[in-house]
Amino acid sequence: MLTIAGRKFRSRLFGGTGKFSSPEVMKAALEASGCEMVTVALRRIDLNNPADDIMRVLDRDRYLFLPNTSGARDANEAMRLARLARASGGGEWLKLEVTPDPRTLLPDPIETLKATEILVKEGFKVLPYMNADPILALRLQDVGAVAVMPLGSPIGTNQGVLTRFQIEIIISQAQVPVIVDAGLGAPSHVAEAMEMGADAVLVNTAIAVAGDPVRMARAFAMAVEAGRIAYESGLGAVSKDAAPSSPEDGLGFLR
């Protein structure tokens, strides 16, 4: 079972709430995924309005809402959004996103570190979205991030784990959970991340834009479980040399 900041999660698949064709499809897909934590963009949700499209279909007793600061261009904007979210009942959990370039949506490492340090001191449980930078991951951990969320590839690209080498280093060094986020476009991508030893993954676009989001959500859930079991079971070593799977003893009669 995964534990983040003292809270336990049975599912290692976290979901998102953007890009679905309707609130009802989003609800059905999240239920099929089995996820227990969903991220919500503070720009798109009114946490005080029960009639809000997201609030009316998602049960907050079932899901831990993880408000995100999507759209923030610097630390000040992200902190302002975080404080507004908490004042509106969004709680202390926060996915911190600082993405100044709308073309790449890559996170700003300096502003992310700055905002994390301040928000942690204010009592937030901060999960920063970050470049797959092992040094930055350690810095974020040191200032109090409860998990780190390195990107597999840029948001919404569905290109998979292009940052595998760096994420492997982050996983080997981290003292907090590592949640691979962004760019995971197929169940095989999340299985790869989980086989590497990631503690969890977050998937939104690949499920939301699928031809059948509900079935795709189930496929992602199965891949997460398979990848985790494989990691815990111990994968065989990779070798450049071929090795027979059966012993060669007893074949003397053929010679």
PDB file of C-alpha atoms in Angstrom:
ATOM      1  CA  MET A   1       0.000   0.000   0.000  1.00  0.00           C
ATOM      2  CA  LEU A   2       1.272   3.448  -0.922  1.00  0.00           C
ATOM      3  CA  THR A   3       1.639   6.047   1.819  1.00  0.00           C
ATOM      4  CA  ILE A   4       1.999   9.776   1.143  1.00  0.00           C
ATOM      5  CA  ALA A   5       2.199  12.234   4.029  1.00  0.00           C
ATOM      6  CA  GLY A   6       0.688   9.632   6.355  1.00  0.00           C
ATOM      7  CA  ARG A   7      -2.288   8.840   4.102  1.00  0.00           C
ATOM      8  CA  LYS A   8      -2.575   5.378   2.618  1.00  0.00           C
ATOM      9  CA  PHE A   9      -3.692   4.607  -0.943  1.00  0.00           C
ATOM     10  CA  ARG A  10      -4.644   1.190  -2.265  1.00  0.00           C
ATOM     11  CA  SER A  11      -4.410   2.347  -5.879  1.00  0.00           C
ATOM     12  CA  ARG A  12      -1.150   3.567  -7.367  1.00  0.00           C
ATOM     13  CA  LEU A  13      -2.968   5.152 -10.315  1.00  0.00           C
ATOM     14  CA  PHE A  14      -3.955   8.778  -9.852  1.00  0.00           C
ATOM     15  CA  GLY A  15      -6.423  10.414 -12.218  1.00  0.00           C
ATOM     16  CA  GLY A  16      -7.235  13.757 -13.730  1.00  0.00           C
ATOM     17  CA  THR A  17     -10.451  15.555 -14.564  1.00  0.00           C
ATOM     18  CA  GLY A  18      -9.632  17.420 -17.783  1.00  0.00           C
ATOM     19  CA  LYS A  19     -10.533  16.792 -21.435  1.00  0.00           C
ATOM     20  CA  PHE A  20     -13.401  14.330 -20.815  1.00  0.00           C
ATOM     21  CA  SER A  21     -16.389  14.616 -23.156  1.00  0.00           C
ATOM     22  CA  SER A  22     -18.774  15.004 -20.232  1.00  0.00           C
ATOM     23  CA  PRO A  23     -18.796  14.925 -16.411  1.00  0.00           C
ATOM     24  CA  GLU A  24     -20.627  11.603 -16.551  1.00  0.00           C
ATOM     25  CA  VAL A  25     -17.943   9.993 -18.719  1.00  0.00           C
ATOM     26  CA  MET A  26     -15.288  11.369 -16.359  1.00  0.00           C
ATOM     27  CA  LYS A  27     -17.067   9.861 -13.354  1.00  0.00           C
ATOM     28  CA  ALA A  28     -17.422   6.451 -14.999  1.00  0.00           C
ATOM     29  CA  ALA A  29     -13.778   6.416 -16.115  1.00  0.00           C
ATOM     30  CA  LEU A  30     -12.456   7.372 -12.685  1.00  0.00           C
ATOM     31  CA  GLU A  31     -14.583   4.660 -11.089  1.00  0.00           C
ATOM     32  CA  ALA A  32     -13.225   2.113 -13.586  1.00  0.00           C
ATOM     33  CA  SER A  33      -9.663   3.198 -12.851  1.00  0.00           C
ATOM     34  CA  GLY A  34     -10.026   2.484  -9.141  1.00  0.00           C
ATOM     35  CA  CYS A  35      -8.075   5.627  -8.336  1.00  0.00           C
ATOM     36  CA  GLU A  36      -8.462   7.349  -4.990  1.00  0.00           C
ATOM     37  CA  MET A  37      -6.796  10.677  -5.724  1.00  0.00           C
ATOM     38  CA  VAL A  38      -7.795  13.003  -8.568  1.00  0.00           C
ATOM     39  CA  THR A  39      -6.227  16.250  -9.540  1.00  0.00           C
ATOM     40  CA  VAL A  40      -8.468  19.194 -10.361  1.00  0.00           C
ATOM     41  CA  ALA A  41      -7.441  22.446 -12.025  1.00  0.00           C
ATOM     42  CA  LEU A  42      -8.224  25.359  -9.755  1.00  0.00           C
ATOM     43  CA  ARG A  43      -9.099  27.407 -12.819  1.00  0.00           C
ATOM     44  CA  ARG A  44     -11.843  24.956 -13.792  1.00  0.00           C
ATOM     45  CA  ILE A  45     -13.600  24.104 -10.546  1.00  0.00           C
ATOM     46  CA  ASP A  46     -15.658  25.992  -7.978  1.00  0.00           C
ATOM     47  CA  LEU A  47     -15.041  24.051  -4.771  1.00  0.00           C
ATOM     48  CA  ASN A  48     -17.837  25.915  -3.000  1.00  0.00           C
ATOM     49  CA  ASN A  49     -20.476  25.189  -5.627  1.00  0.00           C
ATOM     50  CA  PRO A  50     -22.215  21.794  -5.362  1.00  0.00           C
ATOM     51  CA  ALA A  51     -23.608  22.357  -8.860  1.00  0.00           C
ATOM     52  CA  ASP A  52     -20.154  22.659 -10.402  1.00  0.00           C
ATOM     53  CA  ASP A  53     -19.736  20.117 -13.214  1.00  0.00           C
ATOM     54  CA  ILE A  54     -16.994  18.258 -11.340  1.00  0.00           C
ATOM     55  CA  MET A  55     -18.300  18.714  -7.809  1.00  0.00           C
ATOM     56  CA  ARG A  56     -21.753  17.345  -8.655  1.00  0.00           C
ATOM     57  CA  VAL A  57     -20.477  14.021  -9.992  1.00  0.00           C
ATOM     58  CA  LEU A  58     -17.437  13.247  -7.824  1.00  0.00           C
ATOM     59  CA  ASP A  59     -17.820  12.133  -4.236  1.00  0.00           C
ATOM     60  CA  ARG A  60     -15.208  13.849  -2.070  1.00  0.00           C
ATOM     61  CA  ASP A  61     -15.571  11.093   0.498  1.00  0.00           C
ATOM     62  CA  ARG A  62     -14.402   8.635  -2.156  1.00  0.00           C
ATOM     63  CA  TYR A  63     -11.681  10.717  -3.790  1.00  0.00           C
ATOM     64  CA  LEU A  64      -8.974  12.885  -2.316  1.00  0.00           C
ATOM     65  CA  PHE A  65      -9.016  16.057  -4.368  1.00  0.00           C
ATOM     66  CA  LEU A  66      -5.576  17.252  -5.362  1.00  0.00           C
ATOM     67  CA  PRO A  67      -6.016  20.844  -6.544  1.00  0.00           C
ATOM     68  CA  ASN A  68      -3.399  21.896  -9.073  1.00  0.00           C
ATOM     69  CA  THR A  69      -2.029  25.282  -9.999  1.00  0.00           C
ATOM     70  CA  SER A  70      -2.149  24.672 -13.731  1.00  0.00           C
ATOM     71  CA  GLY A  71      -1.665  27.901 -15.652  1.00  0.00           C
ATOM     72  CA  ALA A  72       0.556  29.552 -13.047  1.00  0.00           C
ATOM     73  CA  ARG A  73       3.545  31.203 -14.730  1.00  0.00           C
ATOM     74  CA  ASP A  74       5.648  31.888 -11.649  1.00  0.00           C
ATOM     75  CA  ALA A  75       5.845  31.121  -7.936  1.00  0.00           C
ATOM     76  CA  ASN A  76       3.720  34.082  -6.917  1.00  0.00           C
ATOM     77  CA  GLU A  77       0.827  33.056  -9.164  1.00  0.00           C
ATOM     78  CA  ALA A  78       1.032  29.463  -7.969  1.00  0.00           C
ATOM     79  CA  MET A  79       1.039  30.482  -4.316  1.00  0.00           C
ATOM     80  CA  ARG A  80      -1.921  32.787  -4.873  1.00  0.00           C
ATOM     81  CA  LEU A  81      -3.901  29.938  -6.435  1.00  0.00           C
ATOM     82  CA  ALA A  82      -2.936  27.570  -3.620  1.00  0.00           C
ATOM     83  CA  ARG A  83      -4.076  29.967  -0.928  1.00  0.00           C
ATOM     84  CA  LEU A  84      -7.348  30.658  -2.746  1.00  0.00           C
ATOM     85  CA  ALA A  85      -7.949  26.923  -3.009  1.00  0.00           C
ATOM     86  CA  ARG A  86      -7.412  26.362   0.687  1.00  0.00           C
ATOM     87  CA  ALA A  87      -9.639  29.319   1.569  1.00  0.00           C
ATOM     88  CA  SER A  88     -12.345  27.757  -0.636  1.00  0.00           C
ATOM     89  CA  GLY A  89     -12.212  24.403   1.102  1.00  0.00           C
ATOM     90  CA  GLY A  90      -9.664  22.757  -1.142  1.00  0.00           C
ATOM     91  CA  GLY A  91      -7.624  21.503   1.783  1.00  0.00           C
ATOM     92  CA  GLU A  92      -3.879  21.337   2.205  1.00  0.00           C
ATOM     93  CA  TRP A  93      -2.980  18.872  -0.538  1.00  0.00           C
ATOM     94  CA  LEU A  94      -1.597  20.575  -3.614  1.00  0.00           C
ATOM     95  CA  LYS A  95      -0.140  19.594  -6.953  1.00  0.00           C
ATOM     96  CA  LEU A  96       2.188  22.462  -7.664  1.00  0.00           C
ATOM     97  CA  GLU A  97       2.550  23.354 -11.330  1.00  0.00           C
ATOM     98  CA  VAL A  98       4.563  26.333 -12.558  1.00  0.00           C
ATOM     99  CA  THR A  99       4.705  26.323 -16.357  1.00  0.00           C
ATOM    100  CA  PRO A 100       5.687  29.693 -17.836  1.00  0.00           C
ATOM    101  CA  ASP A 101       5.906  28.541 -21.480  1.00  0.00           C
ATOM    102  CA  PRO A 102       2.474  27.708 -22.950  1.00  0.00           C
ATOM    103  CA  ARG A 103       4.108  26.027 -25.940  1.00  0.00           C
ATOM    104  CA  THR A 104       6.060  23.371 -24.040  1.00  0.00           C
ATOM    105  CA  LEU A 105       4.295  23.446 -20.644  1.00  0.00           C
ATOM    106  CA  LEU A 106       7.612  22.455 -19.098  1.00  0.00           C
ATOM    107  CA  PRO A 107       7.907  23.302 -15.390  1.00  0.00           C
ATOM    108  CA  ASP A 108      10.139  26.129 -14.195  1.00  0.00           C
ATOM    109  CA  PRO A 109      12.586  24.501 -11.722  1.00  0.00           C
ATOM    110  CA  ILE A 110      13.592  27.689  -9.895  1.00  0.00           C
ATOM    111  CA  GLU A 111      10.044  28.961  -9.375  1.00  0.00           C
ATOM    112  CA  THR A 112       8.848  25.459  -8.453  1.00  0.00           C
ATOM    113  CA  LEU A 113      11.484  25.123  -5.736  1.00  0.00           C
ATOM    114  CA  LYS A 114      10.767  28.611  -4.438  1.00  0.00           C
ATOM    115  CA  ALA A 115       7.011  28.024  -4.221  1.00  0.00           C
ATOM    116  CA  THR A 116       7.424  24.585  -2.658  1.00  0.00           C
ATOM    117  CA  GLU A 117       9.596  25.905   0.152  1.00  0.00           C
ATOM    118  CA  ILE A 118       7.155  28.691   1.032  1.00  0.00           C
ATOM    119  CA  LEU A 119       3.973  26.612   0.731  1.00  0.00           C
ATOM    120  CA  VAL A 120       5.387  23.809   2.885  1.00  0.00           C
ATOM    121  CA  LYS A 121       6.078  26.355   5.624  1.00  0.00           C
ATOM    122  CA  GLU A 122       2.452  27.457   5.314  1.00  0.00           C
ATOM    123  CA  GLY A 123       1.266  23.903   6.002  1.00  0.00           C
ATOM    124  CA  PHE A 124       0.539  22.649   2.490  1.00  0.00           C
ATOM    125  CA  LYS A 125       1.273  19.063   1.497  1.00  0.00           C
ATOM    126  CA  VAL A 126       3.036  19.864  -1.751  1.00  0.00           C
ATOM    127  CA  LEU A 127       3.453  17.436  -4.663  1.00  0.00           C
ATOM    128  CA  PRO A 128       5.511  19.398  -7.205  1.00  0.00           C
ATOM    129  CA  TYR A 129       5.332  18.650 -10.915  1.00  0.00           C
ATOM    130  CA  MET A 130       8.934  18.828 -12.096  1.00  0.00           C
ATOM    131  CA  ASN A 131      11.418  18.132 -14.836  1.00  0.00           C
ATOM    132  CA  ALA A 132      13.071  14.741 -14.448  1.00  0.00           C
ATOM    133  CA  ASP A 133      16.070  16.320 -12.729  1.00  0.00           C
ATOM    134  CA  PRO A 134      17.613  14.180  -9.955  1.00  0.00           C
ATOM    135  CA  ILE A 135      19.255  17.174  -8.277  1.00  0.00           C
ATOM    136  CA  LEU A 136      16.027  19.149  -8.249  1.00  0.00           C
ATOM    137  CA  ALA A 137      14.173  16.143  -6.827  1.00  0.00           C
ATOM    138  CA  LEU A 138      16.557  16.085  -3.878  1.00  0.00           C
ATOM    139  CA  ARG A 139      16.173  19.826  -3.354  1.00  0.00           C
ATOM    140  CA  LEU A 140      12.391  19.565  -3.372  1.00  0.00           C
ATOM    141  CA  GLN A 141      12.528  16.664  -0.956  1.00  0.00           C
ATOM    142  CA  ASP A 142      14.836  18.627   1.342  1.00  0.00           C
ATOM    143  CA  VAL A 143      12.466  21.609   1.554  1.00  0.00           C
ATOM    144  CA  GLY A 144       9.533  19.364   2.485  1.00  0.00           C
ATOM    145  CA  ALA A 145       7.743  18.115  -0.620  1.00  0.00           C
ATOM    146  CA  VAL A 146       5.685  15.046   0.353  1.00  0.00           C
ATOM    147  CA  ALA A 147       6.276  13.453  -3.069  1.00  0.00           C
ATOM    148  CA  VAL A 148       7.900  14.421  -6.350  1.00  0.00           C
ATOM    149  CA  MET A 149       6.248  14.194  -9.758  1.00  0.00           C
ATOM    150  CA  PRO A 150       8.814  14.003 -12.565  1.00  0.00           C
ATOM    151  CA  LEU A 151       7.503  14.154 -16.108  1.00  0.00           C
ATOM    152  CA  GLY A 152       7.772  11.168 -18.417  1.00  0.00           C
ATOM    153  CA  SER A 153       7.461  13.490 -21.423  1.00  0.00           C
ATOM    154  CA  PRO A 154       5.726  16.846 -21.976  1.00  0.00           C
ATOM    155  CA  ILE A 155       2.101  17.161 -20.868  1.00  0.00           C
ATOM    156  CA  GLY A 156      -0.456  15.755 -23.262  1.00  0.00           C
ATOM    157  CA  THR A 157       2.057  14.350 -25.761  1.00  0.00           C
ATOM    158  CA  ASN A 158       1.444  10.641 -25.039  1.00  0.00           C
ATOM    159  CA  GLN A 159       5.117   9.957 -25.845  1.00  0.00           C
ATOM    160  CA  GLY A 160       5.758   7.760 -22.809  1.00  0.00           C
ATOM    161  CA  VAL A 161       8.796   7.650 -20.531  1.00  0.00           C
ATOM    162  CA  LEU A 162      11.349   9.609 -22.571  1.00  0.00           C
ATOM    163  CA  THR A 163      13.164  10.541 -19.357  1.00  0.00           C
ATOM    164  CA  ARG A 164      13.768   6.971 -18.222  1.00  0.00           C
ATOM    165  CA  PHE A 165      17.444   7.404 -17.345  1.00  0.00           C
ATOM    166  CA  GLN A 166      16.831  10.422 -15.106  1.00  0.00           C
ATOM    167  CA  ILE A 167      13.752   8.917 -13.459  1.00  0.00           C
ATOM    168  CA  GLU A 168      15.721   5.813 -12.552  1.00  0.00           C
ATOM    169  CA  ILE A 169      18.206   8.037 -10.705  1.00  0.00           C
ATOM    170  CA  ILE A 170      15.408   9.937  -8.976  1.00  0.00           C
ATOM    171  CA  ILE A 171      13.830   6.676  -7.805  1.00  0.00           C
ATOM    172  CA  SER A 172      17.160   5.373  -6.511  1.00  0.00           C
ATOM    173  CA  GLN A 173      17.746   8.518  -4.429  1.00  0.00           C
ATOM    174  CA  ALA A 174      14.286   9.553  -3.277  1.00  0.00           C
ATOM    175  CA  GLN A 175      13.165   9.387   0.332  1.00  0.00           C
ATOM    176  CA  VAL A 176       9.635  10.437  -0.663  1.00  0.00           C
ATOM    177  CA  PRO A 177       7.261   8.738  -3.140  1.00  0.00           C
ATOM    178  CA  VAL A 178       8.002   9.241  -6.841  1.00  0.00           C
ATOM    179  CA  ILE A 179       4.919   9.706  -9.010  1.00  0.00           C
ATOM    180  CA  VAL A 180       5.592   9.734 -12.743  1.00  0.00           C
ATOM    181  CA  ASP A 181       3.355  12.328 -14.339  1.00  0.00           C
ATOM    182  CA  ALA A 182       2.677  13.596 -17.863  1.00  0.00           C
ATOM    183  CA  GLY A 183       3.145  12.081 -21.275  1.00  0.00           C
ATOM    184  CA  LEU A 184       2.024   8.566 -20.336  1.00  0.00           C
ATOM    185  CA  GLY A 185      -0.096   7.727 -23.344  1.00  0.00           C
ATOM    186  CA  ALA A 186      -0.549   3.949 -23.225  1.00  0.00           C
ATOM    187  CA  PRO A 187      -0.895   1.263 -20.566  1.00  0.00           C
ATOM    188  CA  SER A 188       2.533  -0.044 -21.614  1.00  0.00           C
ATOM    189  CA  HIS A 189       4.036   3.330 -20.611  1.00  0.00           C
ATOM    190  CA  VAL A 190       2.710   3.113 -17.046  1.00  0.00           C
ATOM    191  CA  ALA A 191       3.743  -0.521 -16.795  1.00  0.00           C
ATOM    192  CA  GLU A 192       7.281   0.567 -17.736  1.00  0.00           C
ATOM    193  CA  ALA A 193       7.297   3.287 -15.078  1.00  0.00           C
ATOM    194  CA  MET A 194       6.007   0.924 -12.413  1.00  0.00           C
ATOM    195  CA  GLU A 195       8.493  -1.800 -13.373  1.00  0.00           C
ATOM    196  CA  MET A 196      11.249   0.789 -12.846  1.00  0.00           C
ATOM    197  CA  GLY A 197      10.081   1.229  -9.259  1.00  0.00           C
ATOM    198  CA  ALA A 198       7.927   4.340  -9.462  1.00  0.00           C
ATOM    199  CA  ASP A 199       5.560   4.501  -6.513  1.00  0.00           C
ATOM    200  CA  ALA A 200       2.620   5.678  -8.610  1.00  0.00           C
ATOM    201  CA  VAL A 201       1.638   7.327 -11.883  1.00  0.00           C
ATOM    202  CA  LEU A 202      -0.809  10.066 -12.817  1.00  0.00           C
ATOM    203  CA  VAL A 203      -2.748   9.744 -16.074  1.00  0.00           C
ATOM    204  CA  ASN A 204      -5.345  12.101 -17.513  1.00  0.00           C
ATOM    205  CA  THR A 205      -5.213  12.836 -21.240  1.00  0.00           C
ATOM    206  CA  ALA A 206      -4.668   9.271 -22.446  1.00  0.00           C
ATOM    207  CA  ILE A 207      -7.808   8.119 -20.656  1.00  0.00           C
ATOM    208  CA  ALA A 208      -9.939  11.187 -21.338  1.00  0.00           C
ATOM    209  CA  VAL A 209      -9.382  11.237 -25.113  1.00  0.00           C
ATOM    210  CA  ALA A 210      -9.592   7.470 -25.677  1.00  0.00           C
ATOM    211  CA  GLY A 211     -12.336   6.105 -27.896  1.00  0.00           C
ATOM    212  CA  ASP A 212     -13.736   4.343 -24.842  1.00  0.00           C
ATOM    213  CA  PRO A 213     -12.430   6.174 -21.750  1.00  0.00           C
ATOM    214  CA  VAL A 214     -14.015   3.737 -19.310  1.00  0.00           C
ATOM    215  CA  ARG A 215     -12.374   0.642 -20.788  1.00  0.00           C
ATOM    216  CA  MET A 216      -9.097   2.519 -21.229  1.00  0.00           C
ATOM    217  CA  ALA A 217      -9.163   3.508 -17.562  1.00  0.00           C
ATOM    218  CA  ARG A 218      -9.488  -0.148 -16.648  1.00  0.00           C
ATOM    219  CA  ALA A 219      -6.592  -1.020 -18.972  1.00  0.00           C
ATOM    220  CA  PHE A 220      -4.377   1.558 -17.249  1.00  0.00           C
ATOM    221  CA  ALA A 221      -5.339   0.215 -13.830  1.00  0.00           C
ATOM    222  CA  MET A 222      -4.390  -3.308 -14.865  1.00  0.00           C
ATOM    223  CA  ALA A 223      -1.062  -2.089 -16.276  1.00  0.00           C
ATOM    224  CA  VAL A 224      -0.218  -0.279 -13.051  1.00  0.00           C
ATOM    225  CA  GLU A 225      -0.917  -3.401 -11.041  1.00  0.00           C
ATOM    226  CA  ALA A 226       1.083  -5.610 -13.429  1.00  0.00           C
ATOM    227  CA  GLY A 227       4.053  -3.236 -13.393  1.00  0.00           C
ATOM    228  CA  ARG A 228       4.092  -3.043  -9.621  1.00  0.00           C
ATOM    229  CA  ILE A 229       3.884  -6.818  -9.195  1.00  0.00           C
ATOM    230  CA  ALA A 230       6.742  -7.240 -11.687  1.00  0.00           C
ATOM    231  CA  TYR A 231       8.884  -4.718  -9.789  1.00  0.00           C
ATOM    232  CA  GLU A 232       8.214  -6.377  -6.439  1.00  0.00           C
ATOM    233  CA  SER A 233       8.872  -9.817  -7.922  1.00  0.00           C
ATOM    234  CA  GLY A 234      12.307  -8.875  -9.225  1.00  0.00           C
ATOM    235  CA  LEU A 235      12.925  -8.595 -12.955  1.00  0.00           C
ATOM    236  CA  GLY A 236      15.650 -10.652 -14.569  1.00  0.00           C
ATOM    237  CA  ALA A 237      18.925  -8.982 -15.472  1.00  0.00           C
ATOM    238  CA  VAL A 238      19.351  -7.629 -19.006  1.00  0.00           C
ATOM    239  CA  SER A 239      22.238  -9.223 -20.920  1.00  0.00           C
ATOM    240  CA  LYS A 240      23.852  -8.739 -24.320  1.00  0.00           C
ATOM    241  CA  ASP A 241      24.638 -12.448 -24.527  1.00  0.00           C
ATOM    242  CA  ALA A 242      22.094 -15.160 -25.264  1.00  0.00           C
ATOM    243  CA  ALA A 243      21.496 -17.763 -22.582  1.00  0.00           C
ATOM    244  CA  PRO A 244      19.423 -20.955 -23.020  1.00  0.00           C
ATOM    245  CA  SER A 245      16.340 -21.259 -20.864  1.00  0.00           C
ATOM    246  CA  SER A 246      16.803 -25.066 -20.699  1.00  0.00           C
ATOM    247  CA  PRO A 247      19.980 -26.877 -19.606  1.00  0.00           C
ATOM    248  CA  GLU A 248      22.105 -28.392 -22.383  1.00  0.00           C
ATOM    249  CA  ASP A 249      22.848 -31.492 -20.353  1.00  0.00           C
ATOM    250  CA  GLY A 250      21.407 -34.771 -21.702  1.00  0.00           C
ATOM    251  CA  LEU A 251      21.756 -33.955 -25.399  1.00  0.00           C
ATOM    252  CA  GLY A 252      24.784 -36.182 -25.885  1.00  0.00           C
ATOM    253  CA  PHE A 253      22.756 -38.792 -27.784  1.00  0.00           C
ATOM    254  CA  LEU A 254      22.316 -36.287 -30.630  1.00  0.00           C
ATOM    255  CA  ARG A 255      26.036 -36.076 -31.243  1.00  0.00           C
TER     256      ARG A 255
END
